[in-house]
Tab-separated table of C-alpha atoms in Angstrom:
chain	number	residue	atom	x	y	z
A	244	MET	CA	-4.678	25.692	36.883
A	245	PRO	CA	-2.876	22.578	37.274
A	246	PRO	CA	-5.135	19.271	36.239
A	247	ALA	CA	-7.605	18.093	39.101
A	248	ALA	CA	-6.058	14.494	38.911
A	249	PRO	CA	-2.175	13.124	39.736
A	250	VAL	CA	-0.024	14.526	36.654
A	251	LYS	CA	0.262	11.671	33.747
A	252	ILE	CA	1.470	13.992	31.026
A	253	ASP	CA	3.689	16.726	31.634
A	254	VAL	CA	4.985	19.054	28.212
A	255	ARG	CA	8.137	21.082	29.564
A	256	ASN	CA	9.241	23.981	27.250
A	257	LEU	CA	8.159	22.531	24.154
A	258	THR	CA	9.385	24.624	21.179
A	259	LYS	CA	9.860	23.799	17.607
A	260	ARG	CA	11.418	25.762	14.910
A	261	PHE	CA	11.570	25.020	11.033
A	262	GLY	CA	14.616	26.965	10.285
A	263	ASP	CA	13.971	30.373	11.030
A	264	LEU	CA	10.167	29.671	11.486
A	265	LEU	CA	9.032	29.435	14.949
A	266	VAL	CA	6.291	27.469	14.972
A	267	LEU	CA	5.531	26.483	18.877
A	268	ASP	CA	6.844	28.690	21.163
A	269	ASP	CA	7.749	27.270	24.392
A	270	ILE	CA	4.362	25.335	25.382
A	271	SER	CA	4.033	23.997	28.733
A	272	PHE	CA	1.098	22.170	30.396
A	273	GLN	CA	0.092	19.398	32.269
A	274	VAL	CA	-2.634	16.300	31.718
A	275	GLY	CA	-4.070	14.368	34.628
A	276	ARG	CA	-4.309	10.725	34.551
A	277	GLY	CA	-7.691	10.154	32.628
A	278	GLU	CA	-8.290	13.610	31.912
A	279	PHE	CA	-9.972	14.449	28.626
A	280	LEU	CA	-8.124	17.815	27.395
A	281	ALA	CA	-9.157	19.238	23.704
A	282	ILE	CA	-6.840	21.715	22.116
A	283	VAL	CA	-8.390	24.554	19.898
A	284	GLY	CA	-7.121	27.020	17.975
A	285	PRO	CA	-7.310	29.090	14.721
A	286	THR	CA	-6.739	28.058	11.468
A	287	GLY	CA	-2.732	27.260	10.447
A	288	CYS	CA	-1.435	27.710	14.089
A	289	GLY	CA	0.283	24.880	14.117
A	290	LYS	CA	-2.211	22.007	15.672
A	291	THR	CA	-0.700	19.319	13.425
A	292	THR	CA	3.283	20.335	14.108
A	293	PHE	CA	2.235	20.119	18.117
A	294	LEU	CA	0.352	16.913	17.676
A	295	ASN	CA	3.735	15.515	15.858
A	296	CYS	CA	5.597	16.793	18.597
A	297	LEU	CA	3.698	15.179	21.285
A	298	SER	CA	3.434	11.987	19.413
A	299	LYS	CA	7.547	12.201	18.931
A	300	LEU	CA	6.704	11.594	15.159
A	301	ILE	CA	9.249	14.666	14.846
A	302	PRO	CA	11.853	15.762	17.103
A	303	THR	CA	11.356	18.992	19.200
A	304	SER	CA	13.855	22.033	18.707
A	305	ALA	CA	13.693	22.499	22.711
A	306	GLY	CA	11.556	20.988	25.486
A	307	ASP	CA	10.309	17.682	25.973
A	308	ILE	CA	7.304	15.406	26.634
A	309	PHE	CA	7.310	13.544	29.824
A	310	ILE	CA	4.664	10.488	30.507
A	311	ASP	CA	4.726	9.655	34.044
A	312	GLY	CA	7.997	11.630	34.922
A	313	ARG	CA	10.026	9.735	31.789
A	314	VAL	CA	10.684	11.277	28.313
A	315	ALA	CA	7.957	10.267	25.776
A	316	ASP	CA	8.984	7.237	23.614
A	317	PRO	CA	6.412	5.202	21.249
A	318	ARG	CA	8.680	2.122	22.240
A	319	VAL	CA	8.373	2.280	25.694
A	320	HIS	CA	4.738	4.140	26.482
A	321	ASN	CA	1.425	3.466	24.542
A	322	ILE	CA	0.855	6.173	22.374
A	323	SER	CA	-2.326	6.296	20.064
A	324	PHE	CA	-2.815	8.665	17.479
A	325	VAL	CA	-6.421	8.560	15.652
A	326	PHE	CA	-5.579	10.924	12.191
A	327	GLN	CA	-7.989	12.877	10.647
A	328	GLU	CA	-7.904	10.716	7.644
A	329	PRO	CA	-8.996	7.210	7.835
A	330	THR	CA	-5.704	4.673	8.670
A	331	CYS	CA	-7.430	1.607	8.377
A	332	LEU	CA	-5.540	-1.119	6.489
A	333	PRO	CA	-7.578	-1.799	3.380
A	334	TRP	CA	-6.164	-5.357	3.381
A	335	ARG	CA	-7.375	-6.161	6.891
A	336	THR	CA	-10.553	-7.034	8.382
A	337	VAL	CA	-12.295	-4.707	10.846
A	338	ARG	CA	-11.062	-7.208	13.510
A	339	GLU	CA	-7.558	-7.385	12.175
A	340	ASN	CA	-7.249	-3.865	12.032
A	341	VAL	CA	-8.555	-3.235	15.820
A	342	ALA	CA	-5.959	-6.090	16.509
A	343	TYR	CA	-3.041	-4.103	14.681
A	344	GLY	CA	-1.679	-1.727	17.132
A	345	MET	CA	-1.107	-4.612	20.087
A	346	GLU	CA	0.145	-6.878	17.470
A	347	LEU	CA	2.716	-4.012	16.694
A	348	LYS	CA	3.600	-3.503	20.572
A	349	ARG	CA	3.305	-7.591	20.754
A	350	PHE	CA	0.773	-8.263	23.265
A	351	PRO	CA	0.127	-11.725	23.819
A	352	THR	CA	-2.278	-13.355	21.572
A	353	ASP	CA	-4.629	-14.334	24.296
A	354	LYS	CA	-4.710	-11.086	25.142
A	355	ILE	CA	-5.035	-9.545	21.915
A	356	ARG	CA	-8.022	-11.878	21.141
A	357	GLU	CA	-9.808	-11.257	24.546
A	358	ARG	CA	-9.290	-7.085	24.055
A	359	VAL	CA	-10.395	-7.137	20.227
A	360	ASP	CA	-13.907	-8.809	21.216
A	361	TYR	CA	-13.933	-6.564	23.996
A	362	MET	CA	-13.446	-3.710	22.283
A	363	LEU	CA	-15.567	-4.323	19.378
A	364	GLY	CA	-18.440	-5.100	21.525
A	365	LEU	CA	-17.955	-1.730	22.974
A	366	VAL	CA	-18.235	0.181	19.340
A	367	GLY	CA	-20.929	-2.153	17.850
A	368	LEU	CA	-18.557	-3.651	15.562
A	369	ALA	CA	-19.025	-7.276	16.658
A	370	GLU	CA	-21.190	-7.921	13.787
A	371	THR	CA	-18.828	-6.393	11.099
A	372	GLN	CA	-15.636	-7.849	12.056
A	373	HIS	CA	-15.068	-9.937	9.111
A	374	LEU	CA	-15.696	-7.407	6.923
A	375	TYR	CA	-13.198	-5.463	5.045
A	376	PRO	CA	-12.969	-1.541	5.565
A	377	ASN	CA	-14.031	-0.971	2.021
A	378	GLN	CA	-17.296	-2.669	2.999
A	379	VAL	CA	-18.578	-0.818	6.008
A	380	SER	CA	-19.585	2.935	6.098
A	381	ALA	CA	-17.344	5.889	6.551
A	382	SER	CA	-18.273	6.244	10.369
A	383	MET	CA	-17.410	2.573	11.074
A	384	VAL	CA	-13.931	3.186	9.337
A	385	GLN	CA	-13.216	6.016	11.963
A	386	ARG	CA	-14.685	3.873	14.583
A	387	ILE	CA	-12.056	1.214	13.837
A	388	THR	CA	-9.510	3.168	14.100
A	389	VAL	CA	-10.603	4.585	17.596
A	390	ALA	CA	-11.165	1.145	18.640
A	391	ARG	CA	-7.484	0.321	17.506
A	392	ALA	CA	-6.509	3.233	19.603
A	393	PHE	CA	-8.184	2.656	22.748
A	394	ALA	CA	-7.242	-1.258	22.714
A	395	VAL	CA	-3.646	-0.912	23.425
A	396	ASP	CA	-4.543	0.735	26.672
A	397	PRO	CA	-2.698	3.941	25.725
A	398	ASP	CA	-0.953	5.971	28.293
A	399	LEU	CA	-1.495	8.961	26.146
A	400	LEU	CA	-4.552	8.931	23.359
A	401	LEU	CA	-3.947	11.902	20.611
A	402	MET	CA	-6.710	12.758	18.349
A	403	ASP	CA	-6.495	14.877	15.420
A	404	GLU	CA	-9.880	15.963	14.432
A	405	PRO	CA	-10.790	12.478	14.074
A	406	TYR	CA	-14.553	13.429	12.777
A	407	GLY	CA	-13.658	16.569	11.089
A	408	GLN	CA	-14.978	14.924	7.796
A	409	LEU	CA	-18.094	13.337	8.849
A	410	ASP	CA	-21.594	15.048	8.946
A	411	VAL	CA	-23.130	16.704	12.012
A	412	LYS	CA	-25.320	14.096	12.900
A	413	LEU	CA	-22.879	11.085	12.766
A	414	ARG	CA	-20.463	13.685	14.715
A	415	TYR	CA	-22.424	13.992	17.850
A	416	TYR	CA	-23.199	10.239	17.920
A	417	LEU	CA	-19.582	9.083	17.949
A	418	GLU	CA	-18.642	12.270	20.154
A	419	ASP	CA	-21.240	10.608	22.642
A	420	GLU	CA	-19.448	7.013	21.953
A	421	LEU	CA	-16.333	8.358	22.442
A	422	VAL	CA	-16.993	10.066	25.958
A	423	LYS	CA	-18.613	6.960	26.781
A	424	LEU	CA	-15.209	4.929	25.433
A	425	TRP	CA	-13.050	7.262	27.710
A	426	GLN	CA	-15.241	6.910	30.774
A	427	THR	CA	-14.919	3.291	30.721
A	428	LEU	CA	-11.605	2.699	29.794
A	429	LYS	CA	-10.340	5.843	31.619
A	430	ALA	CA	-7.876	6.862	28.901
A	431	THR	CA	-5.565	10.226	28.854
A	432	VAL	CA	-6.922	12.020	25.571
A	433	ILE	CA	-5.863	15.111	24.048
A	434	PHE	CA	-8.334	15.864	21.578
A	435	VAL	CA	-7.160	18.460	18.819
A	436	THR	CA	-10.296	20.239	17.208
A	437	HIS	CA	-11.098	23.496	15.308
A	438	ASN	CA	-14.766	22.736	15.798
A	439	ILE	CA	-15.591	25.054	19.614
A	440	GLU	CA	-18.729	23.324	20.093
A	441	GLU	CA	-17.146	20.005	19.792
A	442	ALA	CA	-14.439	20.807	22.369
A	443	VAL	CA	-16.781	21.867	24.952
A	444	TYR	CA	-18.967	18.918	24.469
A	445	VAL	CA	-16.463	16.208	24.885
A	446	ALA	CA	-13.806	18.071	27.016
A	447	GLU	CA	-13.175	18.291	30.764
A	448	ARG	CA	-10.426	21.342	29.735
A	449	ILE	CA	-9.724	23.266	26.786
A	450	LEU	CA	-6.654	25.065	26.029
A	451	VAL	CA	-6.708	27.772	23.359
A	452	LEU	CA	-3.636	28.349	21.436
A	453	SER	CA	-2.809	31.773	19.811
A	454	ASN	CA	-1.722	32.632	16.109
A	455	LYS	CA	1.963	31.631	15.055
A	456	PRO	CA	4.306	31.437	17.168
A	457	THR	CA	2.102	29.229	19.050
A	458	ARG	CA	1.411	29.847	22.841
A	459	ILE	CA	-1.177	28.881	25.153
A	460	LYS	CA	-3.366	31.603	25.186
A	461	ALA	CA	-5.838	30.520	27.709
A	462	GLU	CA	-7.214	27.810	29.460
A	463	VAL	CA	-10.793	27.021	30.167
A	464	ARG	CA	-12.261	24.563	32.618
A	465	VAL	CA	-15.439	23.006	31.133
A	466	ASP	CA	-17.085	21.716	34.396
A	467	LEU	CA	-20.720	20.728	33.357
A	468	PRO	CA	-22.598	17.430	33.942
A	469	ARG	CA	-22.736	14.783	31.507
A	470	PRO	CA	-24.415	14.014	29.034
A	471	ARG	CA	-23.768	17.696	28.240
A	472	SER	CA	-26.609	19.535	26.263
A	473	LEU	CA	-25.772	22.019	23.292
A	474	ILE	CA	-28.503	24.427	24.369
A	475	ASP	CA	-27.761	24.454	28.406
A	476	PRO	CA	-26.912	28.480	28.942
A	477	ALA	CA	-24.018	26.983	30.667
A	478	PHE	CA	-22.861	25.533	27.883
A	479	VAL	CA	-23.482	27.924	25.321
A	480	GLN	CA	-21.882	30.463	27.940
A	481	ILE	CA	-18.419	28.343	28.006
A	482	ARG	CA	-18.811	28.134	24.067
A	483	LYS	CA	-18.986	31.988	23.737
A	484	GLN	CA	-16.114	32.238	25.854
A	485	VAL	CA	-13.970	30.211	23.963
A	486	THR	CA	-15.115	31.452	20.707
A	487	GLU	CA	-13.817	35.240	21.765
A	488	LEU	CA	-10.728	33.796	23.207
A	489	ILE	CA	-10.185	32.295	19.816
A	490	ARG	CA	-11.258	34.888	17.140
A	491	TRP	CA	-8.811	36.723	15.028
A	492	TRP	CA	-10.828	38.685	13.276
B	218	MET	CA	-25.925	-7.489	-1.871
B	219	ALA	CA	-25.867	-9.225	-5.007
B	220	TYR	CA	-25.780	-7.004	-8.148
B	221	GLU	CA	-27.119	-8.503	-10.994
B	222	GLU	CA	-24.793	-8.619	-14.130
B	223	VAL	CA	-25.609	-6.307	-16.723
B	224	LYS	CA	-25.806	-8.096	-20.365
B	225	VAL	CA	-24.780	-5.848	-23.011
B	226	ARG	CA	-25.817	-7.680	-26.454
B	227	LYS	CA	-23.288	-7.049	-29.439
B	228	PRO	CA	-24.537	-6.354	-32.681
B	229	LEU	CA	-23.524	-9.669	-34.830
B	230	GLY	CA	-21.405	-7.736	-37.148
B	231	LEU	CA	-19.158	-6.855	-34.451
B	232	ILE	CA	-18.762	-10.215	-33.056
B	233	LEU	CA	-17.821	-11.529	-36.402
B	234	LEU	CA	-15.739	-8.705	-37.171
B	235	PRO	CA	-12.318	-10.163	-35.975
B	236	PHE	CA	-12.763	-13.375	-37.454
B	237	PHE	CA	-13.601	-11.790	-40.836
B	238	SER	CA	-10.185	-9.587	-40.309
B	239	VAL	CA	-8.075	-12.702	-39.654
B	240	VAL	CA	-9.633	-14.899	-42.721
B	241	CYS	CA	-8.594	-11.638	-44.862
B	242	PHE	CA	-5.494	-11.114	-43.650
B	243	PHE	CA	-4.407	-14.706	-44.227
B	244	GLY	CA	-5.998	-14.872	-47.398
B	245	ALA	CA	-4.421	-11.774	-49.083
B	246	TRP	CA	-1.302	-13.209	-47.943
B	247	GLU	CA	-1.767	-16.398	-49.693
B	248	LEU	CA	-3.031	-14.831	-52.540
B	249	ILE	CA	0.346	-12.521	-52.533
B	250	VAL	CA	2.388	-15.476	-52.517
B	251	ARG	CA	0.619	-18.080	-54.684
B	252	ALA	CA	0.225	-14.794	-57.415
B	253	GLY	CA	4.176	-14.444	-57.223
B	254	ILE	CA	3.606	-10.714	-56.230
B	255	VAL	CA	6.113	-11.807	-53.258
B	256	PRO	CA	8.361	-14.708	-54.520
B	257	ALA	CA	8.123	-18.137	-52.643
B	258	THR	CA	12.057	-17.459	-51.466
B	259	MET	CA	11.047	-14.270	-49.473
B	260	LEU	CA	7.768	-15.118	-47.663
B	261	ALA	CA	5.830	-18.751	-47.183
B	262	ALA	CA	2.455	-18.915	-47.818
B	263	PRO	CA	0.198	-19.780	-44.821
B	264	SER	CA	-0.655	-22.923	-46.146
B	265	ASP	CA	3.125	-23.913	-46.664
B	266	VAL	CA	3.435	-23.001	-42.736
B	267	GLY	CA	0.400	-25.225	-41.992
B	268	ALA	CA	1.627	-27.884	-43.607
B	269	LEU	CA	5.429	-27.905	-42.748
B	270	PHE	CA	3.704	-27.546	-38.803
B	271	VAL	CA	2.310	-30.806	-39.159
B	272	ASP	CA	5.105	-32.075	-41.034
B	273	LYS	CA	7.207	-30.829	-37.483
B	274	LEU	CA	4.811	-32.657	-35.236
B	275	THR	CA	6.834	-35.831	-36.095
B	276	ASN	CA	9.887	-35.115	-38.402
B	277	PRO	CA	13.019	-33.766	-36.531
B	278	ASN	CA	14.636	-33.016	-39.845
B	279	PRO	CA	16.300	-30.780	-41.186
B	280	ASP	CA	16.909	-28.839	-38.050
B	281	GLY	CA	17.128	-31.462	-35.590
B	282	ALA	CA	14.092	-31.787	-33.392
B	283	THR	CA	10.260	-31.610	-33.607
B	284	ILE	CA	8.404	-28.418	-33.229
B	285	PHE	CA	7.119	-30.228	-29.752
B	286	VAL	CA	10.879	-30.168	-28.361
B	287	HIS	CA	11.783	-26.995	-29.525
B	288	ALA	CA	8.756	-25.246	-27.763
B	289	TRP	CA	9.534	-27.302	-24.900
B	290	VAL	CA	13.231	-26.050	-24.768
B	291	SER	CA	11.713	-22.703	-24.942
B	292	MET	CA	9.329	-22.973	-22.138
B	293	GLN	CA	11.699	-24.414	-19.859
B	294	GLU	CA	14.286	-21.619	-20.497
B	295	ALA	CA	11.739	-18.992	-20.134
B	296	PHE	CA	9.914	-19.947	-17.194
B	297	LEU	CA	13.173	-20.889	-15.391
B	298	GLY	CA	14.601	-17.147	-15.785
B	299	TYR	CA	11.084	-15.872	-15.439
B	300	LEU	CA	10.659	-17.722	-11.777
B	301	LEU	CA	14.331	-16.757	-10.833
B	302	ALA	CA	13.445	-13.090	-12.120
B	303	LEU	CA	10.724	-12.627	-9.756
B	304	GLY	CA	12.385	-14.803	-7.081
B	305	ILE	CA	15.364	-12.275	-6.877
B	306	GLY	CA	13.777	-9.046	-8.539
B	307	ILE	CA	10.607	-8.919	-6.237
B	308	PRO	CA	12.301	-9.030	-2.871
B	309	LEU	CA	15.454	-7.051	-3.950
B	310	GLY	CA	12.722	-4.228	-5.162
B	311	LEU	CA	10.951	-4.707	-2.180
B	312	PHE	CA	13.821	-4.082	0.159
B	313	MET	CA	14.979	-1.181	-1.780
B	314	GLY	CA	12.100	0.458	-1.592
B	315	TRP	CA	11.783	0.573	2.418
B	316	PHE	CA	15.680	0.015	3.216
B	317	GLY	CA	18.261	2.746	2.663
B	318	VAL	CA	20.885	0.599	2.963
B	319	VAL	CA	19.738	-1.891	0.468
B	320	ARG	CA	18.675	1.258	-1.986
B	321	GLY	CA	22.333	2.577	-1.199
B	322	ILE	CA	24.255	-0.443	-2.103
B	323	ALA	CA	22.119	-1.741	-4.979
B	324	ARG	CA	20.347	1.196	-6.851
B	325	PRO	CA	23.901	2.524	-8.311
B	326	ILE	CA	24.529	-1.095	-9.913
B	327	PHE	CA	21.060	-1.569	-10.855
B	328	GLU	CA	20.758	1.678	-12.689
B	329	LEU	CA	24.187	1.017	-14.538
B	330	ILE	CA	23.168	-2.439	-15.603
B	331	ARG	CA	19.424	-1.571	-16.385
B	332	PRO	CA	20.056	0.326	-19.641
B	333	ILE	CA	22.137	-2.697	-21.160
B	334	PRO	CA	20.182	-4.602	-23.599
B	335	PRO	CA	20.340	-8.175	-22.158
B	336	ILE	CA	21.033	-9.276	-25.506
B	337	ALA	CA	24.329	-7.408	-25.372
B	338	TRP	CA	25.284	-10.101	-22.480
B	339	ILE	CA	25.103	-12.703	-25.148
B	340	PRO	CA	28.703	-12.808	-25.917
B	341	LEU	CA	30.134	-12.639	-22.115
B	342	THR	CA	27.291	-15.344	-21.293
B	343	VAL	CA	28.384	-17.496	-24.095
B	344	PHE	CA	32.021	-17.179	-22.547
B	345	TRP	CA	30.688	-18.161	-19.228
B	346	PHE	CA	27.854	-20.552	-19.933
B	347	GLY	CA	28.313	-21.858	-23.400
B	348	ILE	CA	25.130	-22.393	-25.209
B	349	GLY	CA	23.598	-24.687	-22.928
B	350	LEU	CA	20.263	-24.201	-21.006
B	351	TRP	CA	21.840	-21.757	-18.263
B	352	GLY	CA	23.359	-19.186	-20.730
B	353	LYS	CA	19.885	-18.753	-22.106
B	354	VAL	CA	18.207	-18.517	-18.625
B	355	PHE	CA	20.928	-15.889	-17.632
B	356	ILE	CA	19.666	-13.701	-20.519
B	357	ILE	CA	15.658	-14.144	-19.690
B	358	TRP	CA	16.751	-13.470	-15.652
B	359	LEU	CA	18.286	-10.175	-17.091
B	360	GLY	CA	15.185	-9.197	-19.128
B	361	GLY	CA	12.732	-10.354	-16.511
B	362	VAL	CA	14.404	-9.010	-13.391
B	363	VAL	CA	14.444	-5.254	-14.174
B	364	PRO	CA	10.651	-4.900	-14.234
B	365	CYS	CA	10.501	-6.906	-11.484
B	366	VAL	CA	12.588	-4.382	-9.215
B	367	ILE	CA	11.319	-1.414	-10.700
B	368	ASN	CA	7.900	-2.589	-9.869
B	369	ALA	CA	7.959	-3.560	-6.511
B	370	PHE	CA	10.375	-0.668	-5.484
B	371	VAL	CA	7.813	1.841	-6.977
B	372	GLY	CA	4.971	0.004	-5.057
B	373	VAL	CA	6.655	0.159	-1.455
B	374	ARG	CA	7.610	4.020	-1.835
B	375	MET	CA	3.716	4.357	-2.828
B	376	THR	CA	3.029	3.302	0.609
B	377	ASN	CA	0.274	5.563	2.679
B	378	PRO	CA	2.915	8.058	4.590
B	379	THR	CA	0.114	8.513	6.961
B	380	LEU	CA	0.051	4.656	7.611
B	381	ILE	CA	3.471	4.583	8.471
B	382	GLN	CA	3.162	7.570	10.776
B	383	MET	CA	0.250	5.582	12.632
B	384	ALA	CA	2.467	2.251	12.928
B	385	ARG	CA	5.164	4.512	13.882
B	386	THR	CA	2.887	5.849	17.129
B	387	TYR	CA	2.191	2.417	17.836
B	388	GLY	CA	6.278	2.069	18.182
B	389	ALA	CA	6.464	-0.010	15.520
B	390	SER	CA	9.766	-1.071	14.268
B	391	ASP	CA	11.537	-0.575	10.844
B	392	TRP	CA	11.010	-4.352	9.896
B	393	GLN	CA	7.255	-4.386	11.461
B	394	ILE	CA	6.613	-1.638	8.935
B	395	PHE	CA	8.224	-3.382	6.218
B	396	LYS	CA	5.941	-6.251	6.724
B	397	THR	CA	2.640	-5.300	7.661
B	398	LEU	CA	2.513	-1.966	5.457
B	399	CYS	CA	5.117	-2.020	2.688
B	400	VAL	CA	4.629	-5.321	1.332
B	401	PRO	CA	0.925	-5.327	1.212
B	402	SER	CA	0.663	-1.818	-0.233
B	403	ALA	CA	3.349	-2.891	-2.912
B	404	LEU	CA	1.329	-6.414	-4.026
B	405	PRO	CA	-0.724	-4.511	-6.528
B	406	MET	CA	2.009	-3.138	-8.347
B	407	VAL	CA	3.860	-6.159	-8.076
B	408	PHE	CA	1.285	-8.484	-9.560
B	409	GLY	CA	1.785	-5.776	-12.391
B	410	ALA	CA	5.326	-6.819	-12.703
B	411	LEU	CA	4.059	-10.506	-13.544
B	412	GLN	CA	2.844	-9.448	-16.869
B	413	ILE	CA	5.368	-7.334	-17.859
B	414	ALA	CA	8.482	-9.492	-16.648
B	415	LEU	CA	7.076	-12.533	-18.625
B	416	ALA	CA	6.920	-10.203	-21.973
B	417	SER	CA	10.335	-9.102	-21.506
B	418	CYS	CA	11.843	-12.973	-20.696
B	419	TRP	CA	9.854	-14.007	-23.706
B	420	THR	CA	11.213	-11.145	-25.911
B	421	ASN	CA	14.804	-12.278	-24.898
B	422	LEU	CA	14.450	-15.632	-24.973
B	423	VAL	CA	14.057	-15.194	-28.706
B	424	ALA	CA	16.794	-13.369	-29.209
B	425	ALA	CA	19.146	-15.391	-27.019
B	426	GLU	CA	18.257	-18.457	-28.949
B	427	LEU	CA	18.907	-16.939	-32.238
B	428	LEU	CA	22.275	-16.402	-31.482
B	429	ALA	CA	23.336	-19.099	-29.235
B	430	ALA	CA	21.417	-22.387	-29.210
B	431	ASP	CA	21.053	-25.741	-30.898
B	432	GLN	CA	17.163	-26.030	-29.681
B	433	GLY	CA	14.445	-23.752	-29.494
B	434	LEU	CA	11.909	-21.989	-31.174
B	435	GLY	CA	14.517	-19.139	-31.825
B	436	TYR	CA	16.979	-21.501	-33.094
B	437	LEU	CA	14.156	-22.848	-35.553
B	438	ILE	CA	13.861	-19.394	-36.801
B	439	THR	CA	17.860	-19.288	-37.433
B	440	MET	CA	17.572	-22.938	-38.898
B	441	GLY	CA	15.416	-21.477	-41.421
B	442	ARG	CA	17.314	-18.530	-42.077
B	443	ARG	CA	20.331	-20.497	-42.897
B	444	LEU	CA	18.801	-23.503	-44.984
B	445	ALA	CA	17.140	-20.668	-46.710
B	446	LEU	CA	13.698	-22.068	-45.757
B	447	PRO	CA	11.098	-19.239	-44.995
B	448	ASP	CA	8.580	-21.624	-44.104
B	449	MET	CA	10.291	-22.872	-40.985
B	450	VAL	CA	11.038	-18.919	-40.485
B	451	VAL	CA	7.631	-18.296	-40.550
B	452	LEU	CA	6.594	-21.185	-38.384
B	453	GLY	CA	8.959	-20.275	-35.934
B	454	MET	CA	7.633	-16.884	-35.496
B	455	VAL	CA	4.153	-17.964	-35.530
B	456	SER	CA	4.870	-20.136	-32.701
B	457	VAL	CA	6.557	-17.924	-30.687
B	458	GLY	CA	3.619	-15.364	-30.825
B	459	VAL	CA	1.172	-18.081	-30.296
B	460	MET	CA	3.028	-19.564	-27.205
B	461	GLY	CA	3.540	-16.220	-25.664
B	462	ALA	CA	-0.075	-14.813	-26.099
B	463	LEU	CA	-1.191	-18.366	-24.154
B	464	ILE	CA	1.264	-17.832	-21.412
B	465	GLY	CA	0.089	-14.431	-21.212
B	466	LEU	CA	-3.369	-15.548	-20.978
B	467	ALA	CA	-2.537	-17.853	-18.290
B	468	ILE	CA	-0.659	-15.529	-16.056
B	469	ASP	CA	-3.748	-13.428	-16.644
B	470	GLU	CA	-5.761	-15.678	-14.926
B	471	VAL	CA	-3.638	-16.397	-12.241
B	472	GLU	CA	-3.213	-12.978	-11.339
B	473	LYS	CA	-7.146	-12.469	-11.563
B	474	ARG	CA	-7.327	-15.109	-8.517
B	475	LEU	CA	-4.553	-13.743	-6.810
B	476	LEU	CA	-5.719	-10.560	-6.904
B	477	ALA	CA	-9.433	-11.356	-5.973
B	478	GLY	CA	-7.849	-12.465	-2.550
B	479	ILE	CA	-6.341	-9.572	-2.147
B	480	ARG	CA	-7.394	-6.357	-3.126
B	481	ARG	CA	-10.998	-6.244	-1.656
């Protein structure tokens, strides 16, 4: 099933071995421009390795990732990575944290200022912009990193269970916010989670990974209108379908 | 959000106890000497030391300088050595922490020199610099530079690896990561080095002056020994102790202010 939009991210024959251990086994898929793709899989299926390869943090053993037809390179492309653990810099204010990615990419100062103001408004951090991360709540800390990730206008936004450490109510709230951000800023997102409900809630398409050595076991398109309802029978049906695909017990 | 300060009231006895202990200590010392339990040629009584201190405020004899001159000379040496130790040790440690090339070049040499006590350098130092200011500054610098390098190095090595990964995905260069992540992460450790290096500098100052000097508090101690004047020896020791404590307090205050601006 190819993506509906023109191809933005093209992963070809991605393979990763650690010595004799084959972790990622010849994975190929494509992501359309502005698509929201979720990746789910059983625990220990190599999701982190997968993301580290996609973000070019570690080299692949074979195959590669192409962005707009060119081999992905953090120096050339705007790749953002929202980690599971908070990655705010404690010595920078909220505002300076949101600007950090753009500073590394040497955006012009005016553009940084303008863009930070815009992002702070979008995620509702304008009033706390001069506070330090340890002075704001845990959910705000994760919103700072999400704002920082969107601020660089990413070609590819990778998210590794960004809301995994938050409670359920906050999660729904932040997932709604994330979807809103994605719709407004039209980024291409790969969202990794082990929470199936979360994946069905946010994504347009879900890739289900197998146990190690990891392959793509199935692909599920989520063609539901937004905002989605967790009790909509169609939603429940997709959630059950993905759960069946993932179950290893 | 303002927090009300919680006031803990200490019992009066506990407040007075330190004074009581100090008075007892000096009282016992005075008594031991006065009663002749320890002969006056081996230990001076506190009252004698006090009298000598008052005398030395104005009288340069027999060691050639007043107590102020001795203290001033020691201060100069200590601070020059200290500042040079900070100025060279901290950047070196920071660079060694992040840049493999610097670590590769500097670490083996550093590890070889580190175990040599600074006083072992005194003979060579006398050959190189004579007994003037710079010889002692060199010894003091050697003492201070080691903790600076180690703390800055460890501080950089403790930078959260996830933060480095995050910066890498934004395409950060090594220099950008060093400047924006490693150095700020290392700052608390670097501030720790301020105190440790000072203590080390001050200790080595006295050692350097004991062997090669013509002025300074350590020299005062040496002269007291040569002239068989125990009160002068004790005066030198007490001056070293009191000044070291005062400088330590001052650095502590500076450190608190700097950290208040950095560690939120």
